[in-house]
Coordinates of C-alpha atoms (C1' of nucleotides) in Angstrom, one line a residue:
Chain A
M1 CA 189.6 52.4 -75.8
I2 CA 187.1 53.4 -78.4
T3 CA 187.3 54.9 -81.8
A4 CA 186.9 58.7 -82.5
E5 CA 183.7 57.8 -84.5
R6 CA 182.4 56.0 -81.5
L7 CA 183.2 58.8 -79.2
R8 CA 181.1 61.2 -81.3
E9 CA 178.1 58.9 -81.1
I10 CA 178.1 58.4 -77.4
A11 CA 179.5 61.6 -75.9
F12 CA 177.7 64.8 -77.1
W13 CA 180.2 67.0 -75.3
S14 CA 183.1 65.8 -77.5
A15 CA 181.9 68.3 -80.0
E16 CA 183.5 70.9 -77.9
L17 CA 186.9 69.3 -77.9
T18 CA 189.9 69.8 -80.2
L19 CA 191.3 66.9 -82.2
D20 CA 194.1 66.4 -79.8
E21 CA 191.7 66.3 -76.9
I22 CA 189.3 64.0 -78.8
E23 CA 192.3 61.6 -79.2
R24 CA 193.0 61.7 -75.3
A25 CA 189.3 61.1 -74.6
R26 CA 188.8 58.2 -76.7
R27 CA 191.9 56.4 -75.4
G28 CA 190.6 56.9 -71.9
I29 CA 187.1 55.4 -72.4
S30 CA 186.0 51.8 -72.3
E31 CA 182.5 50.3 -72.5
K32 CA 180.9 47.9 -70.1
A33 CA 177.6 46.1 -70.2
F34 CA 175.3 45.4 -67.1
A35 CA 172.3 43.0 -67.0
K36 CA 169.0 44.2 -65.9
G37 CA 168.9 44.3 -62.1
A38 CA 172.6 44.5 -61.7
Y39 CA 174.2 46.9 -59.3
I40 CA 176.8 49.2 -61.1
C41 CA 178.0 50.4 -57.7
H42 CA 176.9 50.6 -54.2
K43 CA 177.0 53.6 -51.9
G44 CA 180.4 53.8 -50.3
D45 CA 182.1 52.0 -53.3
K46 CA 185.4 53.4 -54.7
L47 CA 184.5 53.6 -58.5
D48 CA 187.2 55.4 -60.5
P49 CA 185.5 56.4 -63.7
W50 CA 183.2 59.1 -64.9
L51 CA 180.2 57.4 -66.4
G52 CA 178.1 57.9 -69.6
V53 CA 174.9 55.8 -70.4
I54 CA 175.1 54.5 -73.9
Y55 CA 171.7 52.7 -73.8
G56 CA 169.4 51.5 -71.0
L57 CA 168.2 53.2 -67.8
V58 CA 170.0 53.5 -64.6
R59 CA 168.4 54.3 -61.1
L60 CA 170.4 56.6 -58.8
G61 CA 169.3 56.0 -55.3
T62 CA 170.3 55.2 -51.8
V63 CA 169.1 53.5 -48.6
T64 CA 168.6 55.3 -45.3
Q65 CA 170.0 54.1 -42.1
K66 CA 166.7 52.8 -41.2
G67 CA 166.6 50.7 -44.3
K68 CA 164.2 52.7 -46.3
T69 CA 164.9 52.9 -50.0
V70 CA 165.1 56.4 -51.5
T71 CA 165.2 56.9 -55.2
L72 CA 166.8 60.1 -56.4
A73 CA 166.6 60.2 -60.2
G74 CA 166.9 58.1 -63.3
M75 CA 169.7 58.3 -65.9
R76 CA 168.8 57.6 -69.5
A77 CA 171.0 57.1 -72.7
G78 CA 173.0 60.0 -73.6
I79 CA 173.5 61.3 -70.0
W80 CA 177.1 61.6 -68.4
F81 CA 177.2 61.7 -64.7
G82 CA 179.3 61.0 -61.5
E83 CA 181.7 63.9 -62.1
G84 CA 181.1 64.9 -58.6
S85 CA 182.6 61.9 -57.0
V86 CA 185.5 61.8 -59.6
L87 CA 186.5 65.4 -59.0
K88 CA 186.4 65.0 -55.2
K89 CA 188.2 61.7 -55.4
E90 CA 185.6 60.3 -52.9
P91 CA 183.5 57.1 -52.7
R92 CA 180.1 57.0 -54.5
Q93 CA 177.4 58.5 -52.7
Y94 CA 174.7 56.6 -54.2
D95 CA 173.7 53.1 -55.3
L96 CA 173.4 52.7 -59.1
V97 CA 171.2 50.0 -60.5
A98 CA 170.6 49.0 -64.1
L99 CA 166.7 49.0 -64.6
R100 CA 167.1 47.3 -68.0
D101 CA 170.1 45.9 -69.8
V102 CA 172.5 48.7 -69.7
K103 CA 175.8 49.7 -71.5
L104 CA 177.9 52.3 -69.9
A105 CA 181.0 54.3 -71.1
M106 CA 183.5 54.6 -68.5
M107 CA 186.2 57.3 -68.5
G108 CA 189.2 56.8 -66.3
S109 CA 189.7 59.5 -63.8
A110 CA 193.3 60.2 -65.1
T111 CA 191.7 61.1 -68.4
F112 CA 188.9 63.2 -66.8
F113 CA 191.6 65.2 -64.9
W114 CA 193.6 65.7 -68.0
L115 CA 190.7 67.1 -69.9
F116 CA 189.8 69.2 -66.8
E117 CA 193.4 70.6 -66.6
N118 CA 193.9 71.1 -70.4
S119 CA 190.6 71.5 -72.3
A120 CA 188.7 74.7 -72.4
G121 CA 185.9 73.0 -74.3
F122 CA 185.6 70.3 -71.7
N123 CA 185.3 72.9 -69.0
R124 CA 182.7 74.8 -70.8
F125 CA 180.7 71.6 -70.9
L126 CA 181.3 70.9 -67.3
V127 CA 180.2 74.4 -66.2
K128 CA 177.0 74.1 -68.3
Q129 CA 176.3 70.8 -66.8
F130 CA 176.8 71.9 -63.2
N131 CA 174.7 75.0 -63.8
E132 CA 171.9 72.9 -65.1
R133 CA 172.0 70.5 -62.1
I134 CA 172.0 73.5 -59.8
G135 CA 168.9 74.8 -61.5
Q136 CA 167.2 71.5 -60.9
F137 CA 168.3 71.6 -57.3
I138 CA 167.0 75.2 -56.9
A139 CA 163.6 74.1 -58.3
L140 CA 163.7 71.3 -55.8
V141 CA 164.1 73.8 -52.9
E142 CA 161.5 76.1 -54.5
F143 CA 158.8 73.5 -54.2
D144 CA 159.6 73.2 -50.7
R145 CA 156.4 71.5 -49.8
S146 CA 156.7 67.9 -50.8
L147 CA 155.1 67.0 -54.1
D148 CA 152.4 64.5 -54.6
A149 CA 152.7 61.4 -56.7
T150 CA 151.9 63.4 -59.8
G151 CA 154.4 66.1 -59.1
K152 CA 157.1 63.5 -58.5
V153 CA 156.2 61.8 -61.8
A154 CA 156.2 65.2 -63.7
R155 CA 159.6 66.2 -62.2
N156 CA 161.2 63.0 -62.9
I157 CA 160.1 62.8 -66.4
A158 CA 161.1 66.4 -66.9
W159 CA 164.7 65.6 -65.7
L160 CA 165.0 62.7 -68.1
C161 CA 164.3 65.0 -71.0
N162 CA 166.5 68.0 -69.9
P163 CA 167.9 69.2 -73.1
V164 CA 171.1 70.5 -71.7
L165 CA 172.0 67.2 -70.0
V166 CA 170.7 65.1 -72.8
P167 CA 170.9 67.1 -76.0
K168 CA 169.8 64.3 -78.3
A169 CA 166.5 63.9 -76.2
D170 CA 163.4 64.5 -78.5
N171 CA 159.8 64.6 -77.5
Q172 CA 159.4 60.8 -77.4
L173 CA 160.5 59.0 -74.4
D174 CA 160.6 55.1 -74.4
I175 CA 159.9 54.2 -70.8
T176 CA 157.4 51.8 -69.1
Q177 CA 155.1 53.0 -66.4
E178 CA 156.8 50.6 -64.0
E179 CA 160.3 52.1 -64.8
I180 CA 158.9 55.7 -64.2
G181 CA 157.7 54.3 -60.8
L182 CA 161.1 52.9 -60.1
I183 CA 163.0 56.2 -60.7
S184 CA 160.2 58.5 -59.2
G185 CA 159.7 56.5 -56.0
V186 CA 156.0 55.9 -56.7
S187 CA 154.1 52.8 -57.3
R188 CA 153.2 51.6 -60.9
Q189 CA 149.5 52.1 -60.2
A190 CA 150.0 55.7 -58.9
V191 CA 152.3 56.4 -62.1
N192 CA 149.4 55.3 -64.2
G193 CA 147.1 57.7 -62.4
A194 CA 149.5 60.5 -62.7
L195 CA 150.2 60.0 -66.3
Q196 CA 146.5 60.1 -67.0
L197 CA 146.2 63.4 -65.2
L198 CA 149.2 65.0 -67.0
E199 CA 147.7 63.8 -70.3
Q200 CA 144.4 65.6 -69.4
K201 CA 146.3 68.8 -68.8
K202 CA 148.0 68.3 -72.2
L203 CA 151.5 68.1 -70.7
L204 CA 152.2 64.8 -72.3
R205 CA 150.7 62.0 -74.3
V206 CA 150.6 58.4 -72.9
G207 CA 151.6 55.5 -75.4
H208 CA 152.2 52.0 -75.1
G209 CA 155.7 51.6 -73.5
G210 CA 156.5 55.2 -73.9
I211 CA 155.2 58.8 -73.6
T212 CA 155.4 62.0 -75.7
I213 CA 156.4 65.2 -74.0
L214 CA 154.0 68.1 -75.0
D215 CA 155.1 70.8 -72.5
L216 CA 158.5 70.2 -70.9
D217 CA 158.5 73.5 -69.1
A218 CA 155.1 72.9 -67.5
L219 CA 156.3 69.3 -66.3
N220 CA 159.4 71.0 -64.7
R221 CA 157.4 73.3 -62.6
Y222 CA 154.4 71.2 -62.0
E223 CA 152.9 71.3 -58.5
D224 CA 149.3 69.9 -57.9
Chain B
dG1 C1' 142.8 60.0 -47.1
dC2 C1' 146.2 58.9 -50.1
dA3 C1' 149.5 55.8 -51.5
dT4 C1' 150.9 51.0 -51.7
dT5 C1' 150.7 46.0 -52.8
dA6 C1' 148.3 42.3 -54.8
dA7 C1' 145.7 40.4 -58.5
dC8 C1' 143.7 40.3 -63.0
dA9 C1' 141.7 41.2 -67.5
dG10 C1' 142.7 43.3 -71.8
dC11 C1' 145.7 45.1 -75.2
dC12 C1' 149.7 45.7 -78.1
dG13 C1' 153.6 44.3 -80.5
Chain C
dC1 C1' 152.8 34.5 -76.2
dG2 C1' 155.0 37.9 -73.2
dG3 C1' 155.2 42.4 -71.6
dC4 C1' 152.7 46.5 -70.6
dT5 C1' 148.6 49.0 -69.2
dG6 C1' 144.4 50.1 -66.7
dT7 C1' 141.4 48.9 -62.8
dT8 C1' 139.9 47.1 -58.5
dA9 C1' 140.1 45.4 -53.8
dA10 C1' 142.4 45.1 -49.6
dT11 C1' 145.9 47.1 -46.5
dG12 C1' 149.0 50.4 -44.4
dC13 C1' 151.0 55.1 -42.8

DNA sequence: GCATTAACAGCCG
DNA sequence: CGGCTGTTAATGC
């Protein structure tokens, strides 16, 4: 259980809720820390709650039947995710790994379903979030030919900075090149090359331990 | 060829 | 000093 003040800090969507709904939400949320490298869940686990990242960075990925690791995306502070598994009451489809020390907010599914059944504001948020995710997916299909390393890096950076999924995100993204590699499925050296190319094209600026986004839209639709 | 791993020097905090 | 970055060399698909 957390305070209403804390809820406002960590859950941007709570701005859409009534006072009564906020009370329900805060009572249904707890926090949990994970050390760097720890698994939050494995594919196939039954994990009840809906998840929000309070701080840290989480890699969402899976392992193919042949044992090849596939990384799908990174989840940064501010994002809430996993509603698909909660809504369908199904096991987790992906592995979740803490790439740094991480703190998660966890909303029990009973609370999630109560908000889903009773809160217009919460449903507005959910529709917006689903719509945004579909948009990302459509873009994925649109670039049907597979992206090179620079394309993967550009796309994953753009996703991290999606202003609908992470409203607080500003142009500054604190992330190492190694972490970008881990969430993009690209080696650190290739990330380094990709970032330099994207900097040349004025889409972002490379700093020490972080980058500055200059043209989010261009990163989103980057191909070669 | 392109991307990956391994290894290392240099730089920043 | 420790962590991160930028480069190079060798290796793999």
